[in-house]
Amino acid sequence: MKAKTKYVCTACGYESAKWMGRCPGCDGWNTLEEEIVRTEKATRAVSTLRAKPTTLSQVDVADYSRITCGISELDRVLGGGVVRGSLVLVGGDPGIGKSTLLLQLATKLDKQATLFYVSGEESEKQLKMRSDRLSDEAPEFMVLSETDITAVSAALNEIHPDILIVDSIQTMYHPDISSAPGSVSQVREATLTLMRYAKENGTAVFIVGHVTKDGSIAGPKVLEHMVDCVLYFEGERNHSYRILRAVKNRFGSTNEIGVFEMTDHGLCEVENPSMMLLEGRPDEAPGSAVVCTLEGTRPMLAEIQALVSPTSFGVPRRMATGIDYNRVNLMIAVLEKRVGLNMQNQDTYVNIVGGIRLDEPAVDLALALAIASAFRNRPIDTSVVAIGEVGLTGELRAVNQIERRISEAKKLGFKACLIPQANTKNLKVPQGMKILPAKNLTDALGYIL
């Protein structure tokens, strides 16, 4: 018998027996979404199977050890490996490499865990062809090409895998819901089914989620709240490098990133991202500065490039790629007010080389130096790394883990490091590295320019 459905407004919660274009409760358009009505019989059946409360100290987690997946960059982002019973959502633009990453993960885990790969977008033969292209090995994990979530649940009850991969959640549908696959109600019901199975059986579940035009996961926002971990696969289509970033992780840090390179044989790990980001850096070029940023526990050097030229219009143009646009405007204002650079009639363009994004305040000093260098048309010494946060009064504020940043710069052959004066207290300097302390932006420009 087909389950009863109702329509609920996603904005105000108004319930209706039929779909209406405009919600009577909040006057919102196209906000009514279909949901399954849970019957009293089903509710009573669930209540009889409810587990009994227990004290947290008596909970045994011995069988919930992490599974190392053999891809060190993925292990780093997950927090040390795959947690049994976890639900991981992997999102990213089309063609960025989500399916490739998970197929390589399945190949790595094939011999140490029971793995089940469900594809709603490819047939078994297409999966086999892609697997042969990515690896010379012949994996033995189970595959299924299916979009009916009830058929997937039946197969799960027969196989009982350690790890389940579903590609993608937008292709799954529940036959009791009349809406099309990919709709809010279908995505929510399919994810609830997988989450319930993962928690009850200790199976780690990876689901692929499509993204919308603005870059967010397609489907209801509650989808990101339901899962344990949300991974975003980022990268420019004209660059071969990809960055895996955790924006939510219940079992690890959300500051870690994994760096990969897309090749003919799939995704290859990049063990030294700093070398990759600084490759091809020009010598004696104005407007180029190097900063050591920190992504979780990983120090990483990146190049900031700036271009300043006289404007042809009444209002100067500002553009920023890989860094916050408002942060660039703020640094320009500080340079004008505290240093005396007249940039009112100058167009300013800022780019972070390599297609990555820098968000931490420690990049302020290198950003300001790159803009000042481009404005004065004087190059910055290529052996100097700049690290520091710039305040609105032009002062340099201390940053965290400065010794790890300096050590990373020393490994890559840099000779000097420009840092805030406040970071020099009890600082252990590596042999061969020169420290240039500065109290404010004017002192820093005196060292460099």
Coordinates of C-alpha atoms in Angstrom, one line a residue:
M1 CA 0.0 0.0 0.0
K2 CA 1.4 3.4 -1.0
A3 CA 2.3 5.6 2.0
K4 CA 0.4 8.8 2.6
T5 CA 2.2 12.1 1.9
K6 CA 1.8 15.7 3.0
Y7 CA 3.3 19.0 1.9
V8 CA 5.3 21.0 4.4
C9 CA 6.6 24.6 4.0
T10 CA 10.3 24.6 4.4
A11 CA 10.2 28.3 5.5
C12 CA 7.4 28.3 8.2
G13 CA 6.3 24.7 8.7
Y14 CA 2.8 25.1 7.3
E15 CA 1.3 21.7 6.4
S16 CA -1.1 21.0 3.5
A17 CA -2.7 17.9 2.0
K18 CA -2.0 19.1 -1.5
W19 CA 0.7 21.2 -3.2
M20 CA 0.2 24.9 -3.6
G21 CA 2.4 27.3 -5.4
R22 CA 2.2 29.9 -2.6
C23 CA 2.3 29.0 1.1
P24 CA -0.8 30.4 3.0
G25 CA 1.3 30.6 6.1
C26 CA 4.2 32.8 5.1
D27 CA 3.2 33.8 1.5
G28 CA 6.4 32.2 0.2
W29 CA 6.5 30.8 -3.4
N30 CA 7.5 27.2 -4.2
T31 CA 8.4 26.4 -0.6
L32 CA 6.0 23.4 -0.1
E33 CA 7.9 20.1 -0.2
E34 CA 6.5 16.6 -0.1
E35 CA 7.1 14.4 2.9
I36 CA 6.0 10.9 4.0
V37 CA 3.4 10.7 6.7
R38 CA 4.5 8.2 9.3
T39 CA 1.6 6.0 10.3
E40 CA 0.7 5.0 13.8
K41 CA 1.5 1.4 13.1
A42 CA 5.0 2.2 11.9
T43 CA 5.6 4.4 14.9
R44 CA 4.5 1.7 17.3
A45 CA 6.8 -0.8 15.6
V46 CA 9.7 1.5 16.0
S47 CA 9.0 2.2 19.7
T48 CA 9.1 -1.5 20.5
L49 CA 12.6 -1.7 19.1
R50 CA 13.9 1.3 20.9
A51 CA 17.2 0.7 22.7
K52 CA 17.5 1.1 26.5
P53 CA 19.4 4.1 28.0
T54 CA 22.9 3.3 29.3
T55 CA 25.7 5.3 31.0
L56 CA 28.3 6.7 28.7
S57 CA 31.1 5.0 30.6
Q58 CA 29.7 1.6 29.8
V59 CA 29.6 2.2 26.1
D60 CA 32.1 -0.1 24.4
V61 CA 34.0 1.4 21.4
A62 CA 36.6 -1.3 21.0
D63 CA 35.1 -2.4 17.6
Y64 CA 34.8 1.2 16.4
S65 CA 38.5 1.6 15.5
R66 CA 39.3 3.7 12.5
I67 CA 40.1 2.1 9.2
T68 CA 43.1 3.6 7.5
C69 CA 42.2 4.0 3.8
G70 CA 45.7 4.0 2.3
I71 CA 45.4 7.5 0.9
S72 CA 47.3 9.6 3.4
E73 CA 45.8 12.9 2.2
L74 CA 42.3 11.6 2.8
D75 CA 43.2 10.1 6.1
R76 CA 44.6 13.5 7.2
V77 CA 41.3 15.3 6.3
L78 CA 39.1 12.6 8.0
G79 CA 41.2 12.8 11.2
G80 CA 43.2 9.6 11.0
G81 CA 41.0 7.3 9.0
V82 CA 37.4 6.2 8.4
V83 CA 35.3 5.8 11.5
R84 CA 32.9 2.8 11.5
G85 CA 29.3 3.8 11.5
S86 CA 30.0 7.3 10.2
L87 CA 28.2 9.1 7.3
V88 CA 30.5 11.1 5.1
L89 CA 29.1 13.5 2.4
V90 CA 31.5 14.3 -0.5
G91 CA 30.5 17.4 -2.6
G92 CA 32.1 19.3 -5.4
D93 CA 31.6 20.7 -8.9
P94 CA 30.9 18.3 -11.8
G95 CA 34.0 16.6 -13.2
I96 CA 36.2 17.7 -10.3
G97 CA 37.1 14.1 -9.3
K98 CA 34.6 13.0 -6.6
S99 CA 33.8 9.6 -8.2
T100 CA 37.5 9.1 -9.1
L101 CA 38.5 9.6 -5.5
L102 CA 35.9 7.2 -4.1
L103 CA 36.7 4.6 -6.7
Q104 CA 40.4 4.8 -5.7
L105 CA 39.4 4.6 -2.1
A106 CA 37.4 1.4 -2.9
T107 CA 40.4 -0.1 -4.6
K108 CA 42.7 0.7 -1.7
L109 CA 40.3 -0.8 0.9
D110 CA 39.4 -3.8 -1.2
K111 CA 41.7 -6.3 0.7
Q112 CA 41.2 -5.0 4.2
A113 CA 37.5 -4.4 4.4
T114 CA 34.2 -5.6 2.9
L115 CA 33.2 -2.8 0.5
F116 CA 30.0 -2.2 -1.5
Y117 CA 29.9 0.4 -4.3
V118 CA 26.4 1.5 -5.4
S119 CA 26.2 3.7 -8.5
G120 CA 23.1 5.4 -9.7
E121 CA 24.9 7.2 -12.5
E122 CA 27.0 4.4 -14.1
S123 CA 26.4 0.8 -15.0
E124 CA 28.6 -2.1 -13.7
K125 CA 30.5 -2.3 -17.0
Q126 CA 31.2 1.5 -16.9
L127 CA 32.6 1.1 -13.4
K128 CA 34.8 -1.8 -14.5
M129 CA 36.2 0.2 -17.4
R130 CA 37.0 3.2 -15.1
S131 CA 38.6 0.9 -12.6
D132 CA 40.8 -0.7 -15.2
R133 CA 41.9 2.8 -16.3
L134 CA 42.8 3.9 -12.8
S135 CA 44.5 0.8 -11.5
D136 CA 46.3 -2.3 -12.8
E137 CA 44.8 -4.4 -10.0
A138 CA 41.5 -6.3 -10.3
P139 CA 39.5 -5.3 -7.2
E140 CA 37.0 -7.8 -5.8
F141 CA 34.5 -5.4 -4.0
M142 CA 30.8 -5.7 -4.7
V143 CA 29.1 -3.2 -7.2
L144 CA 25.5 -2.5 -7.9
S145 CA 23.9 -0.1 -10.4
E146 CA 20.6 0.8 -8.8
T147 CA 18.6 4.0 -8.0
D148 CA 15.8 2.5 -5.8
I149 CA 16.9 3.0 -2.2
T150 CA 14.7 0.1 -1.0
A151 CA 16.6 -2.3 -3.4
V152 CA 19.8 -0.9 -2.0
S153 CA 18.7 -1.6 1.5
A154 CA 17.8 -5.2 0.6
A155 CA 21.2 -5.7 -0.9
L156 CA 22.8 -4.2 2.3
N157 CA 21.0 -6.7 4.5
E158 CA 22.5 -9.5 2.5
I159 CA 26.1 -8.3 2.2
H160 CA 26.6 -6.4 5.5
P161 CA 29.6 -4.4 4.2
D162 CA 32.1 -2.5 6.3
I163 CA 32.1 0.4 3.9
L164 CA 29.3 1.6 1.6
I165 CA 29.8 4.1 -1.3
V166 CA 26.7 5.7 -2.9
D167 CA 27.3 7.8 -6.0
S168 CA 25.2 9.9 -6.0
I169 CA 22.5 10.6 -3.4
Q170 CA 20.6 12.8 -5.9
T171 CA 19.9 9.8 -8.1
M172 CA 18.4 7.7 -5.3
Y173 CA 14.6 7.6 -4.9
H174 CA 12.0 6.0 -2.6
P175 CA 9.1 4.4 -4.5
D176 CA 6.6 5.6 -1.8
I177 CA 7.3 9.2 -2.7
S178 CA 5.8 10.5 -5.9
S179 CA 8.3 13.4 -6.4
A180 CA 11.2 13.0 -8.8
P181 CA 14.7 11.8 -7.8
G182 CA 16.8 14.7 -6.6
S183 CA 14.0 16.6 -4.9
V184 CA 14.2 17.6 -1.3
S185 CA 11.9 14.9 0.0
Q186 CA 13.7 12.1 -2.0
V187 CA 17.2 13.2 -0.9
R188 CA 16.1 13.5 2.7
E189 CA 14.4 10.1 2.8
A190 CA 17.4 8.3 1.0
T191 CA 19.9 9.9 3.4
L192 CA 17.8 9.0 6.5
T193 CA 17.7 5.3 5.3
L194 CA 21.4 5.2 4.9
M195 CA 22.1 7.0 8.2
R196 CA 19.8 4.5 10.0
Y197 CA 21.6 1.6 8.5
A198 CA 25.1 3.0 9.3
K199 CA 24.3 3.7 12.9
E200 CA 22.7 0.3 13.5
N201 CA 25.3 -1.8 11.7
G202 CA 28.5 0.1 12.1
T203 CA 29.0 0.5 8.4
A204 CA 30.9 3.6 7.2
V205 CA 28.9 5.3 4.4
F206 CA 30.3 7.7 1.8
I207 CA 27.7 9.5 -0.3
V208 CA 28.4 11.8 -3.2
G209 CA 26.4 15.0 -3.3
H210 CA 26.0 17.4 -6.3
V211 CA 26.4 21.1 -5.8
T212 CA 24.3 24.0 -7.0
K213 CA 25.5 27.0 -9.0
D214 CA 26.6 28.9 -5.8
G215 CA 28.7 25.9 -4.7
S216 CA 26.5 24.6 -1.9
I217 CA 25.3 21.0 -1.6
A218 CA 22.2 20.4 -3.7
G219 CA 19.1 19.4 -1.7
P220 CA 17.9 20.4 1.8
K221 CA 20.4 22.1 4.2
V222 CA 19.3 19.5 6.7
L223 CA 21.4 17.0 4.7
E224 CA 24.6 18.6 5.9
H225 CA 23.3 18.5 9.5
M226 CA 22.4 14.8 9.3
V227 CA 25.9 13.5 8.2
D228 CA 29.0 13.2 10.4
C229 CA 31.4 14.7 8.0
V230 CA 31.1 17.0 5.0
L231 CA 34.0 17.1 2.5
Y232 CA 34.3 19.6 -0.3
F233 CA 36.4 18.8 -3.4
E234 CA 37.7 22.1 -4.7
G235 CA 39.8 23.1 -7.7
E236 CA 39.8 25.1 -10.9
R237 CA 38.9 23.2 -14.1
N238 CA 42.0 24.7 -15.9
H239 CA 44.3 23.5 -13.1
S240 CA 45.3 19.9 -12.4
Y241 CA 45.5 20.4 -8.7
R242 CA 42.6 19.6 -6.4
I243 CA 42.0 20.4 -2.7
L244 CA 39.9 18.2 -0.4
R245 CA 38.6 20.3 2.6
A246 CA 36.5 19.3 5.6
V247 CA 33.9 21.9 6.4
K248 CA 32.3 19.6 9.1
N249 CA 33.9 16.7 10.9
R250 CA 32.6 15.1 14.1
F251 CA 35.7 12.9 14.4
G252 CA 38.5 15.3 13.5
S253 CA 39.6 18.8 12.7
T254 CA 37.9 21.0 10.1
N255 CA 41.1 22.9 9.4
E256 CA 43.0 20.1 7.6
I257 CA 43.2 19.9 3.8
G258 CA 44.4 17.3 1.4
V259 CA 46.1 18.2 -1.9
F260 CA 45.8 16.0 -5.0
E261 CA 46.9 16.2 -8.6
M262 CA 44.6 14.9 -11.4
T263 CA 46.6 12.8 -13.9
D264 CA 45.8 10.3 -16.6
H265 CA 45.8 7.5 -14.0
G266 CA 43.6 9.2 -11.5
L267 CA 44.3 11.4 -8.4
C268 CA 47.9 11.4 -7.1
E269 CA 48.7 12.8 -3.7
V270 CA 50.8 15.9 -3.4
E271 CA 53.1 15.5 -0.4
N272 CA 54.7 18.9 -0.6
P273 CA 52.1 21.5 -1.6
S274 CA 54.5 24.4 -0.9
M275 CA 56.8 23.3 -3.7
M276 CA 53.8 23.0 -6.1
L277 CA 52.4 26.4 -5.2
L278 CA 55.8 28.2 -5.6
E279 CA 56.8 26.4 -8.9
G280 CA 57.5 28.9 -11.7
R281 CA 57.8 31.9 -9.3
P282 CA 59.3 34.9 -11.2
D283 CA 62.6 36.5 -10.0
E284 CA 62.8 40.2 -9.3
A285 CA 59.2 40.8 -10.2
P286 CA 57.3 43.6 -8.4
G287 CA 54.1 42.7 -6.7
S288 CA 55.1 39.1 -5.6
A289 CA 55.2 38.1 -2.0
V290 CA 55.4 34.7 -0.2
V291 CA 53.5 33.8 2.9
C292 CA 53.5 30.7 5.1
T293 CA 49.9 29.9 5.9
L294 CA 48.7 27.2 8.2
E295 CA 46.0 24.7 7.1
G296 CA 45.2 22.7 10.3
T297 CA 48.5 21.1 11.3
R298 CA 50.1 21.6 7.9
P299 CA 52.3 24.7 7.2
M300 CA 52.1 25.7 3.5
L301 CA 53.9 28.4 1.5
A302 CA 51.9 30.3 -1.1
E303 CA 52.6 33.2 -3.4
I304 CA 50.5 36.4 -3.4
Q305 CA 50.6 38.4 -6.6
A306 CA 49.4 42.0 -6.9
L307 CA 49.1 44.3 -9.9
V308 CA 48.5 48.1 -9.5
S309 CA 48.0 50.3 -12.5
P310 CA 46.4 53.8 -13.0
T311 CA 42.7 53.7 -13.6
S312 CA 40.9 55.0 -16.6
F313 CA 37.6 55.6 -14.7
G314 CA 36.5 57.8 -11.9
V315 CA 36.2 54.8 -9.5
P316 CA 39.3 52.5 -9.3
R317 CA 38.6 48.8 -9.9
R318 CA 39.5 46.1 -7.3
M319 CA 39.6 42.4 -8.0
A320 CA 40.6 39.5 -5.8
T321 CA 41.0 35.8 -6.6
G322 CA 41.7 33.3 -3.8
I323 CA 41.4 35.8 -1.0
D324 CA 38.6 37.8 0.6
Y325 CA 37.7 40.9 -1.5
N326 CA 36.9 42.9 1.6
R327 CA 40.3 42.0 3.1
V328 CA 42.0 43.5 0.0
N329 CA 40.1 46.7 0.3
L330 CA 41.0 46.9 4.0
M331 CA 44.7 46.5 3.3
I332 CA 44.5 49.2 0.7
A333 CA 42.9 51.6 3.1
V334 CA 45.6 50.9 5.8
L335 CA 48.3 51.5 3.2
E336 CA 46.7 54.8 2.2
K337 CA 46.0 56.0 5.8
R338 CA 49.0 54.7 7.8
V339 CA 51.8 54.5 5.2
G340 CA 50.8 57.3 2.9
L341 CA 50.4 55.5 -0.4
N342 CA 48.0 57.4 -2.7
M343 CA 46.0 54.6 -4.3
Q344 CA 42.7 56.5 -4.9
N345 CA 43.3 56.5 -8.7
Q346 CA 44.9 53.0 -9.0
D347 CA 43.3 49.8 -10.1
T348 CA 44.3 46.9 -7.9
Y349 CA 44.3 43.2 -8.8
V350 CA 45.3 40.4 -6.3
N351 CA 45.7 36.7 -7.1
I352 CA 46.7 33.7 -5.0
V353 CA 48.8 31.5 -7.3
G354 CA 47.8 27.8 -7.7
G355 CA 44.0 28.1 -7.4
I356 CA 43.9 27.8 -3.6
R357 CA 42.1 30.1 -1.1
L358 CA 43.7 31.8 1.9
D359 CA 41.5 32.9 4.7
E360 CA 43.6 33.2 7.9
P361 CA 44.7 36.7 9.1
A362 CA 48.4 35.8 9.0
V363 CA 48.5 36.5 5.2
D364 CA 47.7 40.3 5.8
L365 CA 51.4 41.3 5.9
A366 CA 52.3 39.5 2.7
L367 CA 49.2 40.9 1.0
A368 CA 50.1 44.5 2.0
L369 CA 53.7 44.1 0.9
A370 CA 52.7 42.7 -2.5
I371 CA 50.3 45.7 -3.1
A372 CA 53.0 48.2 -2.0
S373 CA 55.6 46.5 -4.1
A374 CA 53.4 46.7 -7.2
F375 CA 52.5 50.3 -6.5
R376 CA 56.1 51.4 -6.1
N377 CA 57.3 49.0 -8.8
R378 CA 60.0 47.6 -6.6
P379 CA 60.6 43.9 -6.3
I380 CA 60.7 42.1 -3.0
D381 CA 63.7 39.9 -2.2
T382 CA 62.8 36.4 -3.3
S383 CA 64.5 34.9 -0.3
V384 CA 62.1 36.5 2.2
V385 CA 58.8 35.2 3.6
A386 CA 56.3 37.6 5.3
I387 CA 54.0 36.4 8.1
G388 CA 51.8 38.6 10.2
E389 CA 48.4 40.1 10.9
V390 CA 47.9 43.8 10.2
G391 CA 45.6 45.9 12.4
L392 CA 43.6 49.0 11.4
T393 CA 46.2 51.2 13.0
G394 CA 49.0 49.6 10.9
E395 CA 50.4 47.5 13.8
L396 CA 51.6 44.0 13.3
R397 CA 49.8 41.4 15.5
A398 CA 51.3 38.1 16.6
V399 CA 50.3 34.9 14.8
N400 CA 50.2 31.3 16.2
Q401 CA 52.7 28.5 15.6
I402 CA 55.3 30.9 14.2
E403 CA 58.1 28.3 14.7
R404 CA 56.5 25.7 12.5
R405 CA 56.0 28.4 9.8
I406 CA 59.6 29.5 9.9
S407 CA 60.8 25.8 9.8
E408 CA 58.7 25.2 6.7
A409 CA 60.2 28.3 5.0
K410 CA 63.7 27.1 5.9
K411 CA 63.1 23.7 4.3
L412 CA 62.3 25.3 1.0
G413 CA 65.5 27.4 1.0
F414 CA 64.2 30.8 2.2
K415 CA 66.9 32.9 4.1
A416 CA 64.9 35.5 6.0
C417 CA 61.4 35.8 7.6
L418 CA 59.6 39.0 8.3
I419 CA 57.5 38.6 11.4
P420 CA 55.7 40.8 14.0
Q421 CA 57.9 42.0 16.9
A422 CA 55.5 40.3 19.4
N423 CA 56.4 36.8 18.0
T424 CA 60.2 37.2 18.7
K425 CA 59.8 36.5 22.5
N426 CA 61.3 33.0 23.3
L427 CA 61.6 32.3 19.6
K428 CA 63.8 29.4 18.5
V429 CA 65.3 30.3 15.2
P430 CA 66.6 27.6 12.8
Q431 CA 70.2 27.9 11.9
G432 CA 70.7 29.9 8.7
M433 CA 67.4 31.7 9.0
K434 CA 67.4 35.5 9.6
I435 CA 64.5 37.0 11.5
L436 CA 63.3 40.5 10.6
P437 CA 61.0 41.8 13.4
A438 CA 58.7 44.7 12.8
K439 CA 56.3 46.6 15.0
N440 CA 54.1 48.1 12.3
L441 CA 53.6 48.1 8.5
T442 CA 56.0 51.1 8.1
D443 CA 58.8 49.2 9.7
A444 CA 58.1 46.1 7.5
L445 CA 58.1 48.2 4.3
G446 CA 61.5 49.7 5.4
Y447 CA 63.0 46.1 5.5
I448 CA 61.6 45.1 2.1
L449 CA 61.3 48.2 0.0

